[in-house]
């Protein structure tokens, strides 16, 4: 998951991605008073929390939401997909470290996701409530409700490569608007 300012849950591993966004007339934007842990300027540095081993009990509840994929497959009940960012072509400085979601991290960025729509976003689901966390919107117009948590939608828009932009999406992926600049809809739970 994208890391909230509160940090990763106990036992989860931290990683980061420096994404070199468009250099000319950059219009990156995000929700004011957001809860993302990272640096957001003409380029973006996102931090990620990855659960690298199985622990806990039960399975992910039915609903309408997406999570970032770690490893080669999605948990039961989810379908996989990806979002591809055509990052800056000139003097590209993309980088990464630690534990990041599955994907491709070169001069452009592809992140893999796991999504499900086998329940209503307006129905409450049960997830751990000890720490703040993010899910992502899928096909619903609202964020998935989670018992015992308040939710706030937070949006990140990245200004991607202007020249011959090749942004794309495939399979089951979080809600994204825009073609040459991606806008993603995150749901922050606290």
PDB file of C-alpha atoms in Angstrom:
ATOM      1  CA  UNK A   1       0.000   0.000   0.000  1.00  0.00           C
ATOM      2  CA  UNK A   2       1.050   3.568  -0.389  1.00  0.00           C
ATOM      3  CA  UNK A   3       2.432   4.623   2.993  1.00  0.00           C
ATOM      4  CA  UNK A   4       0.483   7.005   5.213  1.00  0.00           C
ATOM      5  CA  UNK A   5       2.388   9.578   7.288  1.00  0.00           C
ATOM      6  CA  UNK A   6       1.819   7.311  10.317  1.00  0.00           C
ATOM      7  CA  UNK A   7       4.130   4.737   8.697  1.00  0.00           C
ATOM      8  CA  UNK A   8       3.847   1.021   7.990  1.00  0.00           C
ATOM      9  CA  UNK A   9       1.985  -1.448  10.200  1.00  0.00           C
ATOM     10  CA  UNK A  10       4.207  -3.608  12.400  1.00  0.00           C
ATOM     11  CA  UNK A  11       5.944  -6.326  10.377  1.00  0.00           C
ATOM     12  CA  UNK A  12       5.437  -4.654   6.975  1.00  0.00           C
ATOM     13  CA  UNK A  13       8.471  -3.648   4.884  1.00  0.00           C
ATOM     14  CA  UNK A  14       9.166  -0.139   3.554  1.00  0.00           C
ATOM     15  CA  UNK A  15      10.149   0.798   0.006  1.00  0.00           C
ATOM     16  CA  UNK A  16      10.221   3.916  -2.188  1.00  0.00           C
ATOM     17  CA  UNK A  17       9.954   5.061  -5.793  1.00  0.00           C
ATOM     18  CA  UNK A  18      11.346   8.323  -7.190  1.00  0.00           C
ATOM     19  CA  UNK A  19       9.237   9.121 -10.249  1.00  0.00           C
ATOM     20  CA  UNK A  20      10.653  11.717 -12.634  1.00  0.00           C
ATOM     21  CA  UNK A  21       7.552  13.519 -13.903  1.00  0.00           C
ATOM     22  CA  UNK A  22       7.279  15.962 -16.833  1.00  0.00           C
ATOM     23  CA  UNK A  23       9.879  18.745 -16.650  1.00  0.00           C
ATOM     24  CA  UNK A  24       8.173  21.364 -18.832  1.00  0.00           C
ATOM     25  CA  UNK A  25       5.217  23.239 -17.296  1.00  0.00           C
ATOM     26  CA  UNK A  26       4.688  20.558 -14.647  1.00  0.00           C
ATOM     27  CA  UNK A  27       1.173  20.440 -13.156  1.00  0.00           C
ATOM     28  CA  UNK A  28       1.501  17.680 -10.526  1.00  0.00           C
ATOM     29  CA  UNK A  29      -1.207  18.097  -7.904  1.00  0.00           C
ATOM     30  CA  UNK A  30      -2.669  16.409  -4.868  1.00  0.00           C
ATOM     31  CA  UNK A  31      -5.347  16.811  -2.251  1.00  0.00           C
ATOM     32  CA  UNK A  32      -4.456  19.493   0.296  1.00  0.00           C
ATOM     33  CA  UNK A  33      -3.856  18.275   3.861  1.00  0.00           C
ATOM     34  CA  UNK A  34      -3.185  14.779   2.508  1.00  0.00           C
ATOM     35  CA  UNK A  35      -1.860  11.903   4.609  1.00  0.00           C
ATOM     36  CA  UNK A  36       0.655  10.479   2.098  1.00  0.00           C
ATOM     37  CA  UNK A  37       4.207   9.836   3.271  1.00  0.00           C
ATOM     38  CA  UNK A  38       6.423  11.153   0.508  1.00  0.00           C
ATOM     39  CA  UNK A  39       7.694  14.206  -1.299  1.00  0.00           C
ATOM     40  CA  UNK A  40       5.600  15.861  -3.963  1.00  0.00           C
ATOM     41  CA  UNK A  41       7.023  18.615  -6.138  1.00  0.00           C
ATOM     42  CA  UNK A  42       7.788  18.616  -9.907  1.00  0.00           C
ATOM     43  CA  UNK A  43       8.693  14.955  -9.345  1.00  0.00           C
ATOM     44  CA  UNK A  44       7.239  12.539  -6.810  1.00  0.00           C
ATOM     45  CA  UNK A  45       8.702  10.229  -4.200  1.00  0.00           C
ATOM     46  CA  UNK A  46       6.181   7.680  -2.967  1.00  0.00           C
ATOM     47  CA  UNK A  47       6.792   5.385  -0.017  1.00  0.00           C
ATOM     48  CA  UNK A  48       5.190   1.945   0.068  1.00  0.00           C
ATOM     49  CA  UNK A  49       4.410  -0.624   2.758  1.00  0.00           C
ATOM     50  CA  UNK A  50       4.584  -4.231   1.598  1.00  0.00           C
ATOM     51  CA  UNK A  51       3.451  -7.306   3.479  1.00  0.00           C
ATOM     52  CA  UNK A  52       6.083  -9.814   2.380  1.00  0.00           C
ATOM     53  CA  UNK A  53       4.850 -12.897   4.254  1.00  0.00           C
ATOM     54  CA  UNK A  54       1.499 -14.421   5.095  1.00  0.00           C
ATOM     55  CA  UNK A  55       0.246 -13.762   8.606  1.00  0.00           C
ATOM     56  CA  UNK A  56      -3.084 -13.206  10.231  1.00  0.00           C
ATOM     57  CA  UNK A  57      -6.271 -15.129   9.732  1.00  0.00           C
ATOM     58  CA  UNK A  58      -9.119 -15.090   7.294  1.00  0.00           C
ATOM     59  CA  UNK A  59      -9.226 -13.627   3.819  1.00  0.00           C
ATOM     60  CA  UNK A  60      -9.860 -10.257   2.262  1.00  0.00           C
ATOM     61  CA  UNK A  61     -13.547  -9.286   2.540  1.00  0.00           C
ATOM     62  CA  UNK A  62     -15.887  -8.843  -0.414  1.00  0.00           C
ATOM     63  CA  UNK A  63     -16.251  -5.228  -1.521  1.00  0.00           C
ATOM     64  CA  UNK A  64     -15.293  -2.737  -4.203  1.00  0.00           C
ATOM     65  CA  UNK A  65     -11.644  -1.684  -3.836  1.00  0.00           C
ATOM     66  CA  UNK A  66      -8.069  -2.238  -5.011  1.00  0.00           C
ATOM     67  CA  UNK A  67      -4.782  -2.960  -3.288  1.00  0.00           C
ATOM     68  CA  UNK A  68      -1.220  -2.852  -4.614  1.00  0.00           C
ATOM     69  CA  UNK A  69       0.084  -6.289  -5.558  1.00  0.00           C
ATOM     70  CA  UNK A  70       3.199  -7.684  -3.930  1.00  0.00           C
ATOM     71  CA  UNK A  71       4.541 -10.882  -5.469  1.00  0.00           C
ATOM     72  CA  UNK A  72       3.442 -12.832  -8.520  1.00  0.00           C
ATOM     73  CA  UNK A  73      -0.309 -13.126  -7.927  1.00  0.00           C
ATOM     74  CA  UNK A  74      -3.317 -11.545  -6.238  1.00  0.00           C
ATOM     75  CA  UNK A  75      -5.039 -12.907  -3.140  1.00  0.00           C
ATOM     76  CA  UNK A  76      -8.126 -15.056  -3.686  1.00  0.00           C
ATOM     77  CA  UNK A  77     -11.140 -13.053  -4.881  1.00  0.00           C
ATOM     78  CA  UNK A  78      -9.105 -10.342  -6.637  1.00  0.00           C
ATOM     79  CA  UNK A  79      -8.357  -9.783 -10.324  1.00  0.00           C
ATOM     80  CA  UNK A  80      -5.046  -8.326 -11.481  1.00  0.00           C
ATOM     81  CA  UNK A  81      -4.222  -5.307 -13.600  1.00  0.00           C
ATOM     82  CA  UNK A  82      -1.724  -2.493 -13.913  1.00  0.00           C
ATOM     83  CA  UNK A  83      -1.204   1.206 -14.522  1.00  0.00           C
ATOM     84  CA  UNK A  84       1.673   2.414 -16.704  1.00  0.00           C
ATOM     85  CA  UNK A  85       3.180   5.893 -16.351  1.00  0.00           C
ATOM     86  CA  UNK A  86       5.197   7.317 -19.245  1.00  0.00           C
ATOM     87  CA  UNK A  87       7.709   9.237 -17.127  1.00  0.00           C
ATOM     88  CA  UNK A  88       9.960  12.116 -18.220  1.00  0.00           C
ATOM     89  CA  UNK A  89      12.120  11.235 -21.248  1.00  0.00           C
ATOM     90  CA  UNK A  90      14.872  13.883 -20.824  1.00  0.00           C
ATOM     91  CA  UNK A  91      17.498  13.301 -18.139  1.00  0.00           C
ATOM     92  CA  UNK A  92      15.254  10.750 -16.412  1.00  0.00           C
ATOM     93  CA  UNK A  93      16.233  10.222 -12.772  1.00  0.00           C
ATOM     94  CA  UNK A  94      13.778   7.466 -11.757  1.00  0.00           C
ATOM     95  CA  UNK A  95      14.925   5.315  -8.845  1.00  0.00           C
ATOM     96  CA  UNK A  96      13.653   2.825  -6.284  1.00  0.00           C
ATOM     97  CA  UNK A  97      14.703   1.047  -3.132  1.00  0.00           C
ATOM     98  CA  UNK A  98      13.472  -1.384  -0.522  1.00  0.00           C
ATOM     99  CA  UNK A  99      10.210  -3.282  -0.966  1.00  0.00           C
ATOM    100  CA  UNK A 100       7.928  -1.909  -3.688  1.00  0.00           C
ATOM    101  CA  UNK A 101       4.702  -3.301  -5.184  1.00  0.00           C
ATOM    102  CA  UNK A 102       5.174  -5.714  -8.081  1.00  0.00           C
ATOM    103  CA  UNK A 103       5.702  -3.944 -11.381  1.00  0.00           C
ATOM    104  CA  UNK A 104       8.391  -2.565 -13.665  1.00  0.00           C
ATOM    105  CA  UNK A 105      10.593   0.262 -12.436  1.00  0.00           C
ATOM    106  CA  UNK A 106      12.891   1.541 -15.172  1.00  0.00           C
ATOM    107  CA  UNK A 107      12.772   4.865 -17.021  1.00  0.00           C
ATOM    108  CA  UNK A 108       8.968   4.471 -16.899  1.00  0.00           C
ATOM    109  CA  UNK A 109       6.758   2.984 -14.181  1.00  0.00           C
ATOM    110  CA  UNK A 110       4.257   0.105 -14.207  1.00  0.00           C
ATOM    111  CA  UNK A 111       2.598  -0.856 -10.921  1.00  0.00           C
ATOM    112  CA  UNK A 112       0.475  -4.000 -10.584  1.00  0.00           C
ATOM    113  CA  UNK A 113      -2.781  -3.997  -8.615  1.00  0.00           C
ATOM    114  CA  UNK A 114      -5.363  -6.421  -7.289  1.00  0.00           C
ATOM    115  CA  UNK A 115      -9.001  -5.317  -7.473  1.00  0.00           C
ATOM    116  CA  UNK A 116     -12.392  -6.744  -6.590  1.00  0.00           C
ATOM    117  CA  UNK A 117     -16.011  -5.705  -7.130  1.00  0.00           C
ATOM    118  CA  UNK A 118     -17.938  -8.568  -5.523  1.00  0.00           C
ATOM    119  CA  UNK A 119     -19.592  -6.327  -2.921  1.00  0.00           C
ATOM    120  CA  UNK A 120     -20.916  -2.816  -2.462  1.00  0.00           C
ATOM    121  CA  UNK A 121     -18.580   0.019  -1.466  1.00  0.00           C
ATOM    122  CA  UNK A 122     -21.396   1.399   0.704  1.00  0.00           C
ATOM    123  CA  UNK A 123     -21.493  -1.817   2.791  1.00  0.00           C
ATOM    124  CA  UNK A 124     -19.068  -1.897   5.703  1.00  0.00           C
ATOM    125  CA  UNK A 125     -16.251  -4.463   5.609  1.00  0.00           C
ATOM    126  CA  UNK A 126     -13.970  -5.599   8.442  1.00  0.00           C
ATOM    127  CA  UNK A 127     -10.244  -4.909   8.235  1.00  0.00           C
ATOM    128  CA  UNK A 128      -7.641  -4.301  10.968  1.00  0.00           C
ATOM    129  CA  UNK A 129      -8.173  -0.864  12.526  1.00  0.00           C
ATOM    130  CA  UNK A 130      -4.984  -0.496  14.607  1.00  0.00           C
ATOM    131  CA  UNK A 131      -3.127   1.654  12.066  1.00  0.00           C
ATOM    132  CA  UNK A 132      -4.192   4.154   9.373  1.00  0.00           C
ATOM    133  CA  UNK A 133      -4.047   2.727   5.838  1.00  0.00           C
ATOM    134  CA  UNK A 134      -4.964   3.297   2.202  1.00  0.00           C
ATOM    135  CA  UNK A 135      -7.141   1.364  -0.230  1.00  0.00           C
ATOM    136  CA  UNK A 136      -7.889   2.541  -3.759  1.00  0.00           C
ATOM    137  CA  UNK A 137     -11.194   3.151  -5.490  1.00  0.00           C
ATOM    138  CA  UNK A 138     -12.168   0.624  -8.144  1.00  0.00           C
ATOM    139  CA  UNK A 139     -15.516   0.879  -9.986  1.00  0.00           C
ATOM    140  CA  UNK A 140     -17.544   2.687  -7.320  1.00  0.00           C
ATOM    141  CA  UNK A 141     -18.096   6.432  -7.088  1.00  0.00           C
ATOM    142  CA  UNK A 142     -17.244   6.301  -3.361  1.00  0.00           C
ATOM    143  CA  UNK A 143     -14.536   4.780  -1.203  1.00  0.00           C
ATOM    144  CA  UNK A 144     -15.178   1.360   0.311  1.00  0.00           C
ATOM    145  CA  UNK A 145     -16.577   1.703   3.839  1.00  0.00           C
ATOM    146  CA  UNK A 146     -14.616   0.001   6.622  1.00  0.00           C
ATOM    147  CA  UNK A 147     -16.063  -0.716  10.081  1.00  0.00           C
ATOM    148  CA  UNK A 148     -14.525   1.395  12.847  1.00  0.00           C
ATOM    149  CA  UNK A 149     -12.686   3.745  10.467  1.00  0.00           C
ATOM    150  CA  UNK A 150     -13.381   7.146   8.992  1.00  0.00           C
ATOM    151  CA  UNK A 151     -12.511   7.523   5.325  1.00  0.00           C
ATOM    152  CA  UNK A 152     -11.313  10.448   3.245  1.00  0.00           C
ATOM    153  CA  UNK A 153     -10.666  10.417  -0.493  1.00  0.00           C
ATOM    154  CA  UNK A 154      -7.246  11.789  -1.479  1.00  0.00           C
ATOM    155  CA  UNK A 155      -6.191  12.341  -5.085  1.00  0.00           C
ATOM    156  CA  UNK A 156      -2.782  12.423  -6.772  1.00  0.00           C
ATOM    157  CA  UNK A 157      -2.405  13.742 -10.329  1.00  0.00           C
ATOM    158  CA  UNK A 158       0.966  13.231 -12.010  1.00  0.00           C
ATOM    159  CA  UNK A 159       2.090  15.298 -14.987  1.00  0.00           C
ATOM    160  CA  UNK A 160       3.500  12.588 -17.223  1.00  0.00           C
ATOM    161  CA  UNK A 161       5.668  12.853 -20.361  1.00  0.00           C
ATOM    162  CA  UNK A 162       4.258  15.410 -22.819  1.00  0.00           C
ATOM    163  CA  UNK A 163       5.978  14.124 -25.984  1.00  0.00           C
ATOM    164  CA  UNK A 164       4.511  10.932 -27.521  1.00  0.00           C
ATOM    165  CA  UNK A 165       2.918   9.951 -24.212  1.00  0.00           C
ATOM    166  CA  UNK A 166       2.305   6.202 -23.826  1.00  0.00           C
ATOM    167  CA  UNK A 167       0.361   6.104 -20.535  1.00  0.00           C
ATOM    168  CA  UNK A 168      -1.878   3.060 -20.330  1.00  0.00           C
ATOM    169  CA  UNK A 169      -3.938   0.807 -18.084  1.00  0.00           C
ATOM    170  CA  UNK A 170      -4.653  -2.908 -18.350  1.00  0.00           C
ATOM    171  CA  UNK A 171      -6.825  -5.512 -16.664  1.00  0.00           C
ATOM    172  CA  UNK A 172      -8.438  -4.727 -13.320  1.00  0.00           C
ATOM    173  CA  UNK A 173      -6.911  -1.486 -12.066  1.00  0.00           C
ATOM    174  CA  UNK A 174      -7.821   1.305  -9.615  1.00  0.00           C
ATOM    175  CA  UNK A 175      -9.975   4.161 -10.854  1.00  0.00           C
ATOM    176  CA  UNK A 176      -7.822   6.449 -12.979  1.00  0.00           C
ATOM    177  CA  UNK A 177      -8.863   9.446 -15.030  1.00  0.00           C
ATOM    178  CA  UNK A 178      -6.872  11.307 -17.629  1.00  0.00           C
ATOM    179  CA  UNK A 179      -4.857   9.833 -20.448  1.00  0.00           C
ATOM    180  CA  UNK A 180      -1.679  11.905 -20.780  1.00  0.00           C
ATOM    181  CA  UNK A 181      -1.664  12.685 -17.036  1.00  0.00           C
ATOM    182  CA  UNK A 182      -2.871  10.044 -14.563  1.00  0.00           C
ATOM    183  CA  UNK A 183      -5.204  10.981 -11.690  1.00  0.00           C
ATOM    184  CA  UNK A 184      -5.593   8.282  -9.014  1.00  0.00           C
ATOM    185  CA  UNK A 185      -8.184   8.104  -6.247  1.00  0.00           C
ATOM    186  CA  UNK A 186      -6.905   6.858  -2.884  1.00  0.00           C
ATOM    187  CA  UNK A 187      -9.028   6.190   0.193  1.00  0.00           C
ATOM    188  CA  UNK A 188      -7.372   7.063   3.524  1.00  0.00           C
ATOM    189  CA  UNK A 189      -8.689   5.263   6.623  1.00  0.00           C
ATOM    190  CA  UNK A 190      -8.034   6.400  10.186  1.00  0.00           C
TER     191      UNK A 190
END
